[in-house]
Short mmCIF file of N, CA and C in Angstrom, two decimals:
data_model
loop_
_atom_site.label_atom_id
_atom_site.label_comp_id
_atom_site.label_asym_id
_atom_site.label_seq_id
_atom_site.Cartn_x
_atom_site.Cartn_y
_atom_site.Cartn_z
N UNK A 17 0.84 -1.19 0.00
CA UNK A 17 0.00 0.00 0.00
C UNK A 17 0.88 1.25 0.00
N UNK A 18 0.35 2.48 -0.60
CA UNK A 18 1.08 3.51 -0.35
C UNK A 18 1.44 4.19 0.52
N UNK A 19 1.95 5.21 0.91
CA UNK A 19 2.31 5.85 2.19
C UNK A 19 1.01 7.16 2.33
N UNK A 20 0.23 7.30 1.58
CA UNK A 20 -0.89 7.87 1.14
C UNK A 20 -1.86 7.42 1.93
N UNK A 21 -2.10 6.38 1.34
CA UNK A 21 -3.31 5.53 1.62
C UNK A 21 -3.39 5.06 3.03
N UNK A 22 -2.19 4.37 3.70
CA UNK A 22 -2.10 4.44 5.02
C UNK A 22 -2.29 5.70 5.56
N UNK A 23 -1.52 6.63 5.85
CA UNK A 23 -1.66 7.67 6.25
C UNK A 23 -3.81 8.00 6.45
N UNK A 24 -4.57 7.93 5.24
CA UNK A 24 -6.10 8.51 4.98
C UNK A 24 -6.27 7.19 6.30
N UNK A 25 -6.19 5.89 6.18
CA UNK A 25 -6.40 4.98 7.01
C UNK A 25 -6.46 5.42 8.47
N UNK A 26 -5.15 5.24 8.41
CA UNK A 26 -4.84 5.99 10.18
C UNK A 26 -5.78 7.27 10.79
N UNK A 27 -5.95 7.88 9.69
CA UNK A 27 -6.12 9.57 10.24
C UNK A 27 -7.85 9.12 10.48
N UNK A 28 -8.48 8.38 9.73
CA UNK A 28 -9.80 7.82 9.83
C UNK A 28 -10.30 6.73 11.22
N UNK A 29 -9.42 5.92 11.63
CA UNK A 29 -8.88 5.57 12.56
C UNK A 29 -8.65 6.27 13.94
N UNK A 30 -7.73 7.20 13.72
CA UNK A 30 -7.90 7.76 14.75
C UNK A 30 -8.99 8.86 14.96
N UNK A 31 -9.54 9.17 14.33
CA UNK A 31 -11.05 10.04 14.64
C UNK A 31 -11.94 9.09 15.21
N UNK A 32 -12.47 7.89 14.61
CA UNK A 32 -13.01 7.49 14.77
C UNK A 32 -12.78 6.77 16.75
N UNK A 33 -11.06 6.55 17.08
CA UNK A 33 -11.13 6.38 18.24
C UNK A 33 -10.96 7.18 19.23
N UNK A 34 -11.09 8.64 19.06
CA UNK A 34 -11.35 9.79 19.44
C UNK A 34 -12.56 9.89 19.86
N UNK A 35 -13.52 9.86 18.85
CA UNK A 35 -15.11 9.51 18.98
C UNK A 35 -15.74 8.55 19.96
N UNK A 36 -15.08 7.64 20.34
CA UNK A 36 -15.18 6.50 20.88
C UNK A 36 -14.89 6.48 22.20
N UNK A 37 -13.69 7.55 22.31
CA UNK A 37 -13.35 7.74 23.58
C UNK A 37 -14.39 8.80 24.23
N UNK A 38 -15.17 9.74 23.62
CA UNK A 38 -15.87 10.66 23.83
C UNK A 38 -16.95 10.39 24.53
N UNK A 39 -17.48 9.37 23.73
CA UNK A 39 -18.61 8.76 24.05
C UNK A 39 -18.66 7.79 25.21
N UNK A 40 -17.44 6.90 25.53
CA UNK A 40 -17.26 6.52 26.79
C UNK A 40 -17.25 7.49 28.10
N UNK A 41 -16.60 7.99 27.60
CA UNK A 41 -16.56 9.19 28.70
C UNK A 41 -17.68 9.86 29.38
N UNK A 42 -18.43 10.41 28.14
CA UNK A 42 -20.31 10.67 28.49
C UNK A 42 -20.68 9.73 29.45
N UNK A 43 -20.42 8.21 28.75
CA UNK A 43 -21.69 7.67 29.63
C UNK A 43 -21.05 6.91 30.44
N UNK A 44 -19.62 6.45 30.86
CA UNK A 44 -19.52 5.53 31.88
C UNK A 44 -18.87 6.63 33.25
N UNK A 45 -18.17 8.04 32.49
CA UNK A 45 -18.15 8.98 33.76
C UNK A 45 -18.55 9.88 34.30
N UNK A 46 -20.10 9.38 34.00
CA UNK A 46 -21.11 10.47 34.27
C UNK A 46 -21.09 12.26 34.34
N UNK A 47 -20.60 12.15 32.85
CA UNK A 47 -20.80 13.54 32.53
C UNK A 47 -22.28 13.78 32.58
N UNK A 48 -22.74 14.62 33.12
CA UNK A 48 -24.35 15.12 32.77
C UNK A 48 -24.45 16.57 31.85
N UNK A 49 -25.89 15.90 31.29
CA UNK A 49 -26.28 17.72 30.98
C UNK A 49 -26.37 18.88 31.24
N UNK A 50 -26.51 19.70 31.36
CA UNK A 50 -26.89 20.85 32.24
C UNK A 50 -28.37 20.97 32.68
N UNK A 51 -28.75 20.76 31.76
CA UNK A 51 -30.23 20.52 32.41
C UNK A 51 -30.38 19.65 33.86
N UNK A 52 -29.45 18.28 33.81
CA UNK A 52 -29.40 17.65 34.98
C UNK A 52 -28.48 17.97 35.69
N UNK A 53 -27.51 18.71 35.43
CA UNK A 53 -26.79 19.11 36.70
C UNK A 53 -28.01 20.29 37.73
N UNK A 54 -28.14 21.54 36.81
CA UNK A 54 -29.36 22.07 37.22
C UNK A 54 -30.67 22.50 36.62
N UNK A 55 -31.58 21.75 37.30
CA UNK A 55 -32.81 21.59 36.39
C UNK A 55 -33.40 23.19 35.95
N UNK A 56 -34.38 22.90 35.00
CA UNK A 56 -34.70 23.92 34.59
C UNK A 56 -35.41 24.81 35.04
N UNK A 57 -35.63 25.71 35.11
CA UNK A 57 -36.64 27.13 35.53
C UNK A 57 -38.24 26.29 35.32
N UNK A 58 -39.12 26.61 36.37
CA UNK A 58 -40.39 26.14 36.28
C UNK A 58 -41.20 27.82 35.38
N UNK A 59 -42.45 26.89 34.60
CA UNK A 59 -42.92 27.98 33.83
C UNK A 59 -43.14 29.53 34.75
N UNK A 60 -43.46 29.28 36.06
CA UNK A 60 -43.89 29.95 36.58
C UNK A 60 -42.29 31.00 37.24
N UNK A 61 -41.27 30.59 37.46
CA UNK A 61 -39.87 31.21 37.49
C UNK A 61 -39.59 31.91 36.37
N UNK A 62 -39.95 31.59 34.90
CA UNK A 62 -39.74 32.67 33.99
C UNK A 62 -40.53 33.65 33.97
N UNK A 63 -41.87 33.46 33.85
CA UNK A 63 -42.63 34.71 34.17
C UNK A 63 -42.30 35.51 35.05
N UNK A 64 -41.72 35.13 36.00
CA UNK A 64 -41.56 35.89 37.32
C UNK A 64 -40.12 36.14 36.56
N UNK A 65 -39.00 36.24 35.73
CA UNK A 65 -38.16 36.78 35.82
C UNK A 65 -38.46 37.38 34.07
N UNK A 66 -38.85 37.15 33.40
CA UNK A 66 -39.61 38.15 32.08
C UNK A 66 -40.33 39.27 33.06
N UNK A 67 -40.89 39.22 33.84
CA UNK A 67 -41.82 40.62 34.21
C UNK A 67 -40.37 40.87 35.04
N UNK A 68 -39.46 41.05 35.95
CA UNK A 68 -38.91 41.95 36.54
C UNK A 68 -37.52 42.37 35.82
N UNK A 69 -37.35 42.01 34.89
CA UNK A 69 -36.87 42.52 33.66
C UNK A 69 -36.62 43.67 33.03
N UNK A 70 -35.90 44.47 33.36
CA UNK A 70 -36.32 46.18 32.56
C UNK A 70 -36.48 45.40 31.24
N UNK A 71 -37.45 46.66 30.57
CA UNK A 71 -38.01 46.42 29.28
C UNK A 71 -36.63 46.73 28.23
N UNK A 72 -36.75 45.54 26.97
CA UNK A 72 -35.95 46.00 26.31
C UNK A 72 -36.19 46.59 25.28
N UNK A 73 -36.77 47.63 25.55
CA UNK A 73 -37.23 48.60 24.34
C UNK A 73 -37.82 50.24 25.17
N UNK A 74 -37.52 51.05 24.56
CA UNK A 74 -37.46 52.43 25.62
C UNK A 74 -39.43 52.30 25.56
N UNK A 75 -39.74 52.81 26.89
CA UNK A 75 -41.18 53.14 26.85
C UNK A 75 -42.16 54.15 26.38
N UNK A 76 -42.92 54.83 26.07
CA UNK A 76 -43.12 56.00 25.86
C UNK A 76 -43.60 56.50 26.81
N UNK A 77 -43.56 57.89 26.73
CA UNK A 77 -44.12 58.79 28.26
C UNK A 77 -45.35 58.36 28.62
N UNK A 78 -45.80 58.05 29.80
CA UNK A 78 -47.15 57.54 30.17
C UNK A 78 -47.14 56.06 30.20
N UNK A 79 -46.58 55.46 29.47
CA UNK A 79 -46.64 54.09 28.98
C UNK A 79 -46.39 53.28 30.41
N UNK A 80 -44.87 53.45 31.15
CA UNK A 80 -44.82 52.92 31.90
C UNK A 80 -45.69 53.24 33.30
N UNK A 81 -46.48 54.61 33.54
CA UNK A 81 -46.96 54.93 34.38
C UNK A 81 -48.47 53.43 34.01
N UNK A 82 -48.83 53.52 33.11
CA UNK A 82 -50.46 52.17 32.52
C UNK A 82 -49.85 51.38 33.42
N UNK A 83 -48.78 50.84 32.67
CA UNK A 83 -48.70 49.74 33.01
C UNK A 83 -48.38 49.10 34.55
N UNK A 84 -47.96 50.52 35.39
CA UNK A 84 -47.80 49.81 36.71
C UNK A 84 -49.12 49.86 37.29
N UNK A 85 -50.08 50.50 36.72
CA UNK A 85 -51.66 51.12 36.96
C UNK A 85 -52.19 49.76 36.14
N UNK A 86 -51.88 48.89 35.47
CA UNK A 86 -52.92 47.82 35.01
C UNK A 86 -52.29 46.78 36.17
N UNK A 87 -51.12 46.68 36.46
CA UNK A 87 -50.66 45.72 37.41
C UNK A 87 -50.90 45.92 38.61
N UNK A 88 -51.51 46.80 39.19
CA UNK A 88 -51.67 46.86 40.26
C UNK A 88 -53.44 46.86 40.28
N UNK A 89 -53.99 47.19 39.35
CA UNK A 89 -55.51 47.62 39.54
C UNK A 89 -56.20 46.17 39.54
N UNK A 90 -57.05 46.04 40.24
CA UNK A 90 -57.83 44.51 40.86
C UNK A 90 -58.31 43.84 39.43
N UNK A 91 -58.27 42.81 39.77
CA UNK A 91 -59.21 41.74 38.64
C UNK A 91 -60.17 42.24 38.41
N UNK A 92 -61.03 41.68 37.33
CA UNK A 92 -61.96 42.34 36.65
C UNK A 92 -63.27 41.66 37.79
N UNK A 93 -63.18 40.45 37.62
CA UNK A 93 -64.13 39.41 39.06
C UNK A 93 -64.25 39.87 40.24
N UNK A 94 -63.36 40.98 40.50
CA UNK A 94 -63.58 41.41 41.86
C UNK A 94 -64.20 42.68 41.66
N UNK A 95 -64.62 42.80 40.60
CA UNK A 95 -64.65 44.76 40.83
C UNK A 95 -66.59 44.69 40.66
N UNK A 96 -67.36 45.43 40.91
CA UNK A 96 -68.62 45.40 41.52
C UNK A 96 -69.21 46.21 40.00
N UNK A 97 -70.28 45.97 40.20
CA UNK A 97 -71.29 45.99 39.12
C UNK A 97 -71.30 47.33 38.53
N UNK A 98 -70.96 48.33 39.44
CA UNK A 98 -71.04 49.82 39.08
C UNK A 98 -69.82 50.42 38.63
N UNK A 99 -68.42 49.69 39.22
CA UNK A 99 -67.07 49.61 38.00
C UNK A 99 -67.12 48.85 36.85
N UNK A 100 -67.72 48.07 36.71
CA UNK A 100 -67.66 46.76 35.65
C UNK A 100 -68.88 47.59 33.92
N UNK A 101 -70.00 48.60 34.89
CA UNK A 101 -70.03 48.96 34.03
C UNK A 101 -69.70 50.54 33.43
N UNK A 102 -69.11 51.18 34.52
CA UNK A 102 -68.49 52.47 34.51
C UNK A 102 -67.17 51.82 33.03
N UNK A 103 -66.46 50.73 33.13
CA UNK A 103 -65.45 50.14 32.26
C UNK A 103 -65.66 50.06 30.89
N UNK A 104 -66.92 49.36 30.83
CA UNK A 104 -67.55 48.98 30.07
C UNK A 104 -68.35 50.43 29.07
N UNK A 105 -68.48 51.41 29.44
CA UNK A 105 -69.18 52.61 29.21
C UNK A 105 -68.05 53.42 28.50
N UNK A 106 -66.44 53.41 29.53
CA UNK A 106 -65.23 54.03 28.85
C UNK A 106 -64.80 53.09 27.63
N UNK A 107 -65.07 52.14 27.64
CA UNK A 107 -64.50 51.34 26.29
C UNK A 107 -64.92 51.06 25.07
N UNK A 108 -66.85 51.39 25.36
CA UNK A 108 -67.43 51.76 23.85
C UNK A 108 -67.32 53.30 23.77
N UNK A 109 -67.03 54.02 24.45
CA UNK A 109 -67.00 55.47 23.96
C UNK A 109 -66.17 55.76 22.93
N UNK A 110 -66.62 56.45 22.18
CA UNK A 110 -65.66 56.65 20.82
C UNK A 110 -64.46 57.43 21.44
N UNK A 111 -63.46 57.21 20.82
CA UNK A 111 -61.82 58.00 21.33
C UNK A 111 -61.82 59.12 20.07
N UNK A 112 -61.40 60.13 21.28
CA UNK A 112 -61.29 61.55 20.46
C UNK A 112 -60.03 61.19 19.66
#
């Protein structure tokens, strides 16, 4: 054989027991994922870290004042018949 051809041999060879060693390694010395080293954020941990988040996008004037005024203002289920339709009265009104 040529000194070529051995050479492509070997070099194929040794990748391949490179590969081999890799993969032992994964699984008989318990490399873990990251996920299993530490598990993941529960749905309810991202929300909670998406909302305390500065926004990544500038707000407009007023904008951020709503929004701490929608987050703080009560559920709609709790609010009594004479807000629910005072709401209801501001939201079909036509906007100037």
């Amino acid at each position: 054989m040529e000194k070529k051809t051995l050479f492509y041999i070997g070099s194929i060879v040794l990748v391949a027991a490179v590969a081999l060693f890799i993969v032992w390694a994964v699984r008989f010395l318990g490399i873990q994922r990251a996920e299993d080293i530490a598990p993941a954020e529960t749905p309810e941990e991202r929300i909670r870290r998406e909302l305390l988040a500065p926004p990544q996008y500038p707000l407009s004037e007023g904008m951020e004042q709503q929004i701490k005024e929608d987050l703080t203002s009560p559920p709609l289920h709790s609010l009594t018949e004479e807000e629910k339709e005072r709401i209801r009265e501001d939201l079909l009104a036509p906007s100037n």
